[in-house]
């Protein structure tokens, strides 16, 4: 199994598939968050379901955590190996002449997203785990909306989130269609995939920023 | 790093001719060795000339090798930074000369078609090939093995080269017979040589003097996937 990962192409597939999986998760997360703009009730009931359904909690959540860790660790390994493959660097490289900034800086945008995830876990996931499994509080299906909007009262948090979403967008702008190329899809659909990439990579992070700003402005 | 001052450079000279003028100047001054650089055909077909010029493989022009690059692409008084192609898999031999025999070893690992020489070999012209496939295979076969893709890639990856070689055979009926083993062997050799991993930046496609498309890399990716899953 580990020998398989010696192959540069297997690493490439692994990166692409875990990336596509995280994209799916992101879309799901975005859709749920968006409901909070329209209806407190719907947001609460979906959050309650996600937070207490055993399949979501004990099967999907560990798979998701594995996917995130795997994607980051693999990305770091790839970056390290790639840097090593040219030990004497060029004196002058004009990278902008042949490739996009996003494609050359996936590790940077990835690290910003990783740091954001620590903050996000600290903000939501750890208190949630604490509430449910450490303090073992009674079920309260109506607490989620308030907990979430309360966090977005802080302008510092809203700014940090918005900044991170900018980098998430940059990461997605390269990562989304690149995943398809990696698994061998570069055919007549590639133009539509590129269009979808732009729509997703700009639309979803912008949507997240909008949601954060929406709750922030509501709080003042 | 050394700086040489050049005068009387005609805008119609090729970059290699400018290097010739520089070297004859160095030789006539008799103080140091001339600058070693690779070249052979000087018409863009052998892939021998290398050089990383002003931050780009084969210089600022598109779809040309260094021997096809003209001095008119630069301005009078410019300082031009010239470096060898850099990648661990392409060790520098001297000055601007690099050893690209890693490509030869990749080619030896599978870049061929085994043909029975018993005398009963089928005439290639009698095997029908779809025009579209023939064209794509031909396009892939125009790769001259220059290594600009590796030199330009921030990861020093050789995927574009290997994918061109894999594709040129995989698209033809003659090459399909050994296609599964070929892609596995060539990719393994590529990895053993110490090239980096592809992250789809696309710099190779832009800098390739022969316009080899990234579609070949996607084809190789899917060939490799199916060969790994169904060996
Ligand atoms: S793919 Fe292009 S850049 Fe790479 S070796 Fe072939 S001709 Fe040169
Ligand atoms: S010398 Fe042959 S391609 Fe430049």
Coordinates of C-alpha atoms and ligand atoms in Angstrom, one line a residue:
Chain A
X1 CA 0.0 0.0 0.0
X2 CA 2.7 2.5 1.1
X3 CA 4.8 1.3 -1.9
X4 CA 2.0 2.4 -4.2
X5 CA 2.6 6.0 -2.8
X6 CA 6.1 6.0 -4.2
X7 CA 4.5 6.6 -7.6
X8 CA 4.2 10.2 -8.5
X9 CA 1.0 9.5 -10.3
X10 CA -0.6 7.7 -7.4
X11 CA 0.2 10.7 -5.2
X12 CA -1.4 12.9 -7.8
X13 CA -4.6 10.8 -7.8
X14 CA -4.7 10.8 -4.0
X15 CA -4.4 14.6 -4.0
X16 CA -7.1 15.1 -6.6
X17 CA -9.6 12.7 -5.1
X18 CA -9.2 13.9 -1.5
X19 CA -9.5 17.5 -2.9
X20 CA -12.7 16.7 -4.7
X21 CA -14.1 15.1 -1.6
X22 CA -13.3 18.2 0.4
X23 CA -14.9 20.3 -2.3
X24 CA -18.1 18.3 -1.9
X25 CA -18.0 18.7 1.8
X26 CA -17.4 22.5 1.4
X27 CA -20.5 22.8 -0.8
X28 CA -22.6 20.9 1.7
X29 CA -21.3 23.1 4.6
X30 CA -22.0 26.2 2.5
X31 CA -25.5 25.2 1.7
X32 CA -26.3 24.6 5.4
X33 CA -24.7 27.9 6.4
X34 CA -26.7 29.7 3.8
X35 CA -30.0 28.6 5.4
X36 CA -29.0 30.7 8.4
X37 CA -29.6 33.8 6.3
X38 CA -33.1 32.8 5.5
X39 CA -34.4 30.9 8.5
X40 CA -33.3 30.4 12.0
X41 CA -35.5 27.4 12.3
X42 CA -34.2 25.6 9.3
X43 CA -30.6 26.2 10.3
X44 CA -31.3 24.9 13.8
X45 CA -33.0 21.8 12.6
X46 CA -30.3 20.9 10.1
X47 CA -27.5 21.6 12.6
X48 CA -29.3 19.5 15.2
X49 CA -29.6 16.7 12.7
X50 CA -25.9 16.9 11.7
X51 CA -24.8 17.2 15.3
X52 CA -26.7 14.2 16.6
X53 CA -27.2 11.8 13.8
X54 CA -24.9 8.8 14.6
X55 CA -24.0 8.2 10.9
X56 CA -22.9 11.8 10.5
X57 CA -21.1 11.9 13.8
X58 CA -19.4 8.6 13.9
X59 CA -18.9 7.6 10.3
X60 CA -18.9 10.7 8.1
X61 CA -17.1 13.0 10.6
X62 CA -14.1 10.7 11.0
X63 CA -13.9 10.2 7.2
X64 CA -14.0 13.9 6.8
X65 CA -11.3 14.5 9.4
X66 CA -9.2 11.8 7.7
X67 CA -9.7 13.5 4.3
X68 CA -8.6 16.9 5.6
X69 CA -5.5 15.5 7.4
X70 CA -4.6 13.4 4.4
X71 CA -4.9 16.2 1.9
X72 CA -2.7 18.5 4.1
X73 CA -0.1 15.9 4.9
X74 CA 0.1 14.8 1.3
X75 CA 0.3 18.4 0.1
X76 CA 3.2 19.1 2.5
X77 CA 5.0 15.9 1.4
X78 CA 4.6 16.7 -2.3
X79 CA 5.8 20.2 -1.7
X80 CA 8.8 19.0 0.2
X81 CA 9.7 16.5 -2.5
X82 CA 9.2 19.0 -5.3
X83 CA 11.5 21.5 -3.6
X84 CA 14.1 18.8 -3.2
X85 CA 14.0 17.9 -6.9
X86 CA 15.8 21.1 -7.8
X87 CA 18.4 21.6 -5.1
X88 CA 20.3 24.4 -6.9
X89 CA 17.7 27.1 -7.6
X90 CA 17.6 29.4 -10.5
X91 CA 19.0 32.9 -10.1
X92 CA 16.0 34.3 -11.9
X93 CA 12.7 32.7 -12.7
X94 CA 9.9 34.5 -14.5
X95 CA 7.1 32.3 -13.2
X96 CA 4.3 34.7 -14.1
X97 CA 5.2 34.3 -17.8
X98 CA 3.9 30.7 -18.0
X99 CA 1.7 29.9 -15.0
X100 CA -0.9 31.4 -12.7
X101 CA 0.0 32.7 -9.2
X102 CA -2.5 30.3 -7.7
X103 CA -1.0 27.2 -9.3
X104 CA 2.5 28.2 -8.0
X105 CA 1.4 29.0 -4.5
X106 CA -0.9 26.2 -3.5
X107 CA 1.2 25.5 -0.4
X108 CA 0.8 29.1 0.8
X109 CA -2.9 29.2 0.2
X110 CA -3.2 25.7 1.7
X111 CA -1.4 26.8 4.9
X112 CA -3.6 29.8 5.3
X113 CA -6.7 27.6 5.0
X114 CA -5.1 25.1 7.5
X115 CA -4.5 27.9 10.0
X116 CA -8.1 29.1 9.4
X117 CA -9.3 25.6 10.2
X118 CA -7.5 25.6 13.6
X119 CA -9.3 28.8 14.4
X120 CA -12.6 27.4 13.1
X121 CA -12.2 24.3 15.2
X122 CA -11.3 26.3 18.2
X123 CA -14.4 28.5 17.6
X124 CA -17.0 25.8 16.8
X125 CA -15.9 22.2 16.8
X126 CA -14.1 22.0 20.1
X127 CA -16.9 23.8 22.1
X128 CA -19.4 21.5 20.3
X129 CA -17.5 18.4 21.3
X130 CA -17.1 19.7 24.8
X131 CA -20.8 20.5 25.0
X132 CA -21.9 17.1 23.8
X133 CA -19.4 14.6 24.9
X134 CA -17.4 16.0 27.8
X135 CA -20.0 18.0 29.7
X136 CA -22.8 15.8 28.3
X137 CA -25.4 18.6 28.3
X138 CA -29.0 17.8 27.6
X139 CA -30.1 18.1 23.9
X140 CA -31.1 21.6 22.9
X141 CA -32.3 21.7 19.3
X142 CA -32.5 25.5 19.3
X143 CA -29.1 26.6 20.5
X144 CA -27.1 26.5 17.2
X145 CA -28.3 29.7 15.5
X146 CA -27.6 31.8 18.6
X147 CA -24.2 30.1 19.1
X148 CA -23.2 30.9 15.5
X149 CA -24.4 34.4 15.3
X150 CA -22.8 35.2 18.6
X151 CA -19.4 34.3 17.2
X152 CA -19.9 36.7 14.3
X153 CA -20.4 39.7 16.5
X154 CA -16.6 40.1 16.7
X155 CA -15.2 42.3 13.8
X156 CA -11.8 40.6 14.3
X157 CA -13.2 37.2 13.7
X158 CA -15.2 38.3 10.7
X159 CA -12.1 39.9 9.2
X160 CA -10.0 36.8 9.8
X161 CA -12.6 34.6 8.3
X162 CA -13.0 36.9 5.2
X163 CA -9.2 37.0 4.7
X164 CA -9.0 33.2 4.9
X165 CA -11.8 32.8 2.4
X166 CA -9.9 34.9 0.0
X167 CA -7.1 32.3 0.2
X168 CA -9.6 29.4 0.0
X169 CA -10.9 30.9 -3.2
X170 CA -7.4 31.2 -4.6
X171 CA -6.7 27.6 -3.6
X172 CA -9.9 26.4 -5.3
X173 CA -9.3 28.4 -8.5
X174 CA -6.4 26.1 -9.2
X175 CA -7.4 23.0 -7.3
X176 CA -10.9 22.4 -8.7
X177 CA -10.2 21.9 -12.4
X178 CA -6.7 20.6 -11.6
X179 CA -8.2 17.6 -9.9
X180 CA -10.0 16.6 -13.1
X181 CA -6.8 16.9 -15.1
X182 CA -5.1 14.7 -12.5
X183 CA -7.5 11.9 -12.8
X184 CA -7.2 12.1 -16.6
X185 CA -10.2 14.2 -17.6
X186 CA -9.2 16.8 -20.2
X187 CA -11.7 16.4 -22.9
X188 CA -14.5 18.3 -24.5
X189 CA -16.0 19.0 -21.1
X190 CA -12.9 20.8 -19.8
X191 CA -14.2 24.2 -20.7
X192 CA -17.4 23.6 -18.7
X193 CA -15.2 22.3 -15.8
X194 CA -13.1 25.5 -16.0
X195 CA -16.3 27.6 -15.9
X196 CA -17.6 25.6 -13.0
X197 CA -14.3 26.1 -11.3
X198 CA -14.6 29.9 -11.5
X199 CA -18.2 29.8 -10.4
X200 CA -17.4 27.6 -7.4
X201 CA -14.0 29.1 -6.4
X202 CA -15.4 32.7 -6.4
X203 CA -19.0 32.0 -5.5
X204 CA -18.6 29.8 -2.5
X205 CA -16.0 31.8 -0.6
X206 CA -17.8 35.0 -1.4
X207 CA -21.0 33.4 -0.1
X208 CA -19.3 32.4 3.1
X209 CA -18.0 36.0 3.5
X210 CA -21.5 37.3 2.8
X211 CA -23.0 35.0 5.5
X212 CA -20.4 36.2 8.1
X213 CA -21.0 39.8 7.2
X214 CA -24.8 39.3 7.3
X215 CA -24.7 38.1 10.9
X216 CA -22.2 40.7 11.8
X217 CA -24.3 43.6 10.5
X218 CA -27.4 42.1 12.1
X219 CA -25.6 42.2 15.5
X220 CA -24.8 45.9 15.4
Chain B
X1 CA 27.9 34.3 -12.0
X2 CA 29.9 36.1 -14.7
X3 CA 29.0 39.2 -16.7
X4 CA 30.2 39.6 -20.3
X5 CA 29.8 42.8 -22.3
X6 CA 28.9 42.3 -26.0
X7 CA 28.9 44.8 -28.8
X8 CA 28.0 44.4 -32.5
X9 CA 25.2 42.1 -31.8
X10 CA 22.9 42.0 -34.9
X11 CA 19.2 41.8 -34.2
X12 CA 19.0 39.1 -36.8
X13 CA 21.4 36.8 -35.1
X14 CA 20.1 33.7 -33.3
X15 CA 20.9 33.4 -29.6
X16 CA 23.4 30.7 -30.3
X17 CA 25.2 32.8 -32.9
X18 CA 25.5 35.5 -30.3
X19 CA 27.0 32.9 -28.0
X20 CA 29.4 32.0 -30.8
X21 CA 30.5 35.6 -31.1
X22 CA 31.0 35.8 -27.4
X23 CA 33.1 32.6 -27.4
X24 CA 35.3 33.8 -30.3
X25 CA 35.9 37.0 -28.4
X26 CA 36.8 35.0 -25.2
X27 CA 39.1 32.7 -27.3
X28 CA 40.8 35.6 -29.0
X29 CA 41.4 37.3 -25.7
X30 CA 43.0 34.1 -24.5
X31 CA 42.4 34.7 -20.8
X32 CA 39.7 32.1 -20.0
X33 CA 37.8 29.1 -21.4
X34 CA 34.9 29.8 -23.7
X35 CA 31.4 29.3 -22.3
X36 CA 30.3 25.7 -22.9
X37 CA 26.7 25.2 -24.2
X38 CA 24.8 22.5 -26.0
X39 CA 23.8 22.7 -29.6
X40 CA 23.5 20.6 -32.7
X41 CA 21.0 21.1 -35.5
X42 CA 20.4 24.8 -34.9
X43 CA 17.0 24.5 -36.6
X44 CA 14.7 23.5 -33.8
X45 CA 14.6 19.7 -34.4
X46 CA 17.2 18.0 -32.3
X47 CA 16.4 19.5 -28.9
X48 CA 20.0 19.8 -27.9
X49 CA 20.2 23.5 -27.2
X50 CA 19.0 24.3 -23.7
X51 CA 19.6 27.5 -21.6
X52 CA 17.3 29.3 -19.2
X53 CA 17.3 32.8 -20.5
X54 CA 15.9 35.7 -18.5
X55 CA 13.9 33.4 -16.3
X56 CA 12.5 31.2 -19.0
X57 CA 13.5 28.0 -20.8
X58 CA 14.6 28.9 -24.3
X59 CA 14.1 32.6 -23.6
X60 CA 11.1 34.9 -23.9
X61 CA 9.8 33.7 -27.3
X62 CA 7.0 31.1 -27.6
X63 CA 7.2 27.8 -29.5
X64 CA 10.9 28.2 -30.2
X65 CA 14.1 26.5 -29.1
X66 CA 17.2 28.6 -28.2
X67 CA 18.7 28.2 -31.6
X68 CA 15.5 29.7 -33.1
X69 CA 15.4 32.6 -30.7
X70 CA 16.5 35.9 -32.3
X71 CA 18.4 38.7 -30.7
X72 CA 15.7 41.1 -31.8
X73 CA 13.7 39.8 -28.9
X74 CA 16.0 41.9 -26.6
X75 CA 16.7 45.6 -26.4
X76 CA 20.1 47.2 -26.9
X77 CA 21.8 47.6 -23.5
X78 CA 19.8 44.8 -21.9
X79 CA 21.5 42.5 -19.4
X80 CA 20.5 39.0 -20.3
X81 CA 20.6 36.3 -17.5
X82 CA 21.6 32.9 -18.9
X83 CA 21.6 29.8 -16.7
X84 CA 21.7 26.1 -17.4
X85 CA 18.5 24.0 -17.1
X86 CA 18.3 23.2 -13.5
X87 CA 16.9 20.0 -12.0
X88 CA 18.6 17.3 -9.9
X89 CA 17.7 14.8 -12.7
X90 CA 19.7 17.0 -15.2
X91 CA 23.1 17.5 -13.6
X92 CA 25.2 20.3 -15.0
X93 CA 28.2 19.0 -16.9
X94 CA 29.9 22.4 -17.5
X95 CA 28.6 26.0 -17.7
X96 CA 25.4 25.7 -19.7
X97 CA 25.7 22.0 -20.6
X98 CA 23.4 19.6 -18.8
X99 CA 23.2 15.9 -18.8
X100 CA 19.7 14.9 -20.1
X101 CA 20.4 11.2 -20.3
X102 CA 17.6 10.6 -17.8
X103 CA 15.3 11.1 -20.7
X104 CA 17.1 8.4 -22.7
X105 CA 16.6 6.0 -19.8
X106 CA 12.9 6.8 -19.6
X107 CA 12.7 6.2 -23.3
X108 CA 14.5 2.8 -22.9
X109 CA 12.1 1.8 -20.2
X110 CA 9.2 1.6 -22.6
X111 CA 9.3 4.2 -25.4
X112 CA 9.3 1.7 -28.2
X113 CA 7.2 -0.9 -30.0
X114 CA 8.4 -4.5 -30.1
X115 CA 8.2 -5.8 -33.6
X116 CA 8.6 -9.3 -34.8
X117 CA 11.3 -9.5 -37.4
X118 CA 10.5 -12.9 -38.6
X119 CA 9.7 -11.6 -42.0
X120 CA 5.9 -11.9 -41.5
X121 CA 5.6 -8.4 -40.0
X122 CA 2.4 -6.7 -41.1
X123 CA 2.9 -3.6 -43.3
X124 CA 2.0 -0.6 -41.1
X125 CA 0.2 1.0 -44.0
X126 CA -2.3 -1.9 -44.1
X127 CA -3.5 -1.2 -40.5
X128 CA -6.3 1.4 -40.6
X129 CA -5.9 4.3 -38.1
X130 CA -8.5 6.9 -37.4
X131 CA -7.3 10.3 -38.7
X132 CA -8.0 12.0 -35.4
X133 CA -5.9 9.5 -33.5
X134 CA -3.1 9.6 -36.1
X135 CA -3.0 13.4 -35.8
X136 CA -2.9 13.4 -32.0
X137 CA -0.2 10.7 -32.0
X138 CA 1.8 12.7 -34.5
X139 CA 1.4 15.9 -32.4
X140 CA 2.7 14.0 -29.4
X141 CA 5.6 12.6 -31.5
X142 CA 6.8 16.0 -32.3
X143 CA 8.4 16.2 -28.8
X144 CA 12.1 16.7 -29.3
X145 CA 13.2 15.7 -25.8
X146 CA 14.7 19.1 -25.1
X147 CA 13.8 19.2 -21.4
X148 CA 12.3 22.7 -21.4
X149 CA 9.3 21.3 -19.7
X150 CA 11.4 20.1 -16.8
X151 CA 13.4 23.3 -16.7
X152 CA 10.3 25.4 -16.6
X153 CA 8.3 23.4 -14.1
X154 CA 8.6 24.7 -10.5
X155 CA 8.7 21.0 -9.4
X156 CA 11.2 19.9 -12.1
X157 CA 8.6 17.4 -13.2
X158 CA 9.0 15.5 -16.5
X159 CA 5.4 14.6 -17.0
X160 CA 4.9 16.5 -20.2
X161 CA 7.8 14.7 -21.9
X162 CA 6.8 11.3 -20.6
X163 CA 3.2 11.8 -21.5
X164 CA 4.1 12.8 -25.0
X165 CA 6.1 9.6 -25.4
X166 CA 3.3 7.5 -23.8
X167 CA 0.6 9.1 -25.9
X168 CA 2.4 8.8 -29.2
X169 CA 2.3 5.0 -28.9
X170 CA -0.9 4.6 -26.9
X171 CA -3.0 6.2 -29.7
X172 CA -1.8 3.8 -32.4
X173 CA -2.9 0.2 -32.8
X174 CA 0.7 -0.9 -32.9
X175 CA 1.5 0.7 -29.6
X176 CA -1.7 -0.4 -27.8
X177 CA -0.4 -4.0 -27.4
X178 CA 2.2 -3.0 -24.9
X179 CA 0.5 0.2 -23.6
X180 CA -0.2 -1.0 -20.1
X181 CA 3.3 -2.1 -19.2
X182 CA 4.8 0.8 -21.1
X183 CA 3.1 3.5 -19.0
X184 CA 3.9 1.7 -15.8
X185 CA 7.6 1.3 -16.7
X186 CA 8.2 4.7 -18.1
X187 CA 6.5 6.4 -15.1
X188 CA 8.6 4.3 -12.7
X189 CA 11.8 5.2 -14.5
X190 CA 10.7 8.9 -14.4
X191 CA 10.2 8.6 -10.6
X192 CA 13.5 6.8 -10.1
X193 CA 15.4 9.5 -11.9
X194 CA 14.3 12.0 -9.3
X195 CA 12.0 14.3 -11.2
X196 CA 9.4 16.1 -9.1
X197 CA 5.7 15.6 -8.9
X198 CA 3.3 17.4 -11.3
X199 CA 1.0 19.9 -9.8
X200 CA -0.7 21.0 -13.0
X201 CA 0.8 24.5 -13.1
X202 CA 0.9 24.2 -16.9
X203 CA 4.3 26.0 -17.3
X204 CA 5.6 23.1 -19.3
X205 CA 2.9 23.4 -22.0
X206 CA 3.5 27.2 -22.3
X207 CA 7.3 26.8 -22.6
X208 CA 7.4 23.7 -24.8
X209 CA 8.9 24.6 -28.1
X210 CA 6.7 22.0 -29.9
X211 CA 3.4 23.0 -28.3
X212 CA 2.9 19.6 -26.6
X213 CA -0.5 19.8 -24.9
X214 CA -1.4 19.1 -21.3
X215 CA -4.0 16.8 -22.8
X216 CA -1.2 14.3 -23.1
X217 CA -0.6 14.4 -19.4
X218 CA -4.3 13.8 -18.8
X219 CA -4.1 10.8 -21.2
X220 CA -1.1 9.4 -19.4
X221 CA -2.9 9.9 -16.0
X222 CA -5.9 7.9 -17.2
X223 CA -3.7 5.2 -18.9
X224 CA -1.7 4.8 -15.7
X225 CA -4.8 4.6 -13.6
X226 CA -6.4 1.9 -15.8
X227 CA -3.1 0.0 -16.0
X228 CA -2.7 0.0 -12.2
X229 CA -6.3 -1.1 -11.6
X230 CA -6.4 -3.7 -14.4
X231 CA -2.8 -4.8 -15.0
Ligands
LIG1 S1 7.4 18.0 -24.1 FE1 8.1 19.9 -25.2 S2 9.5 20.9 -23.7 FE2 9.3 18.7 -23.0 S3 10.9 17.6 -23.9 FE3 9.2 17.4 -25.3 S4 9.5 19.2 -26.8 FE4 10.8 19.6 -25.0
LIG2 S1 20.3 23.1 -31.7 FE1 18.8 21.6 -32.3 S2 17.0 22.3 -31.5 FE2 18.4 23.9 -31.0

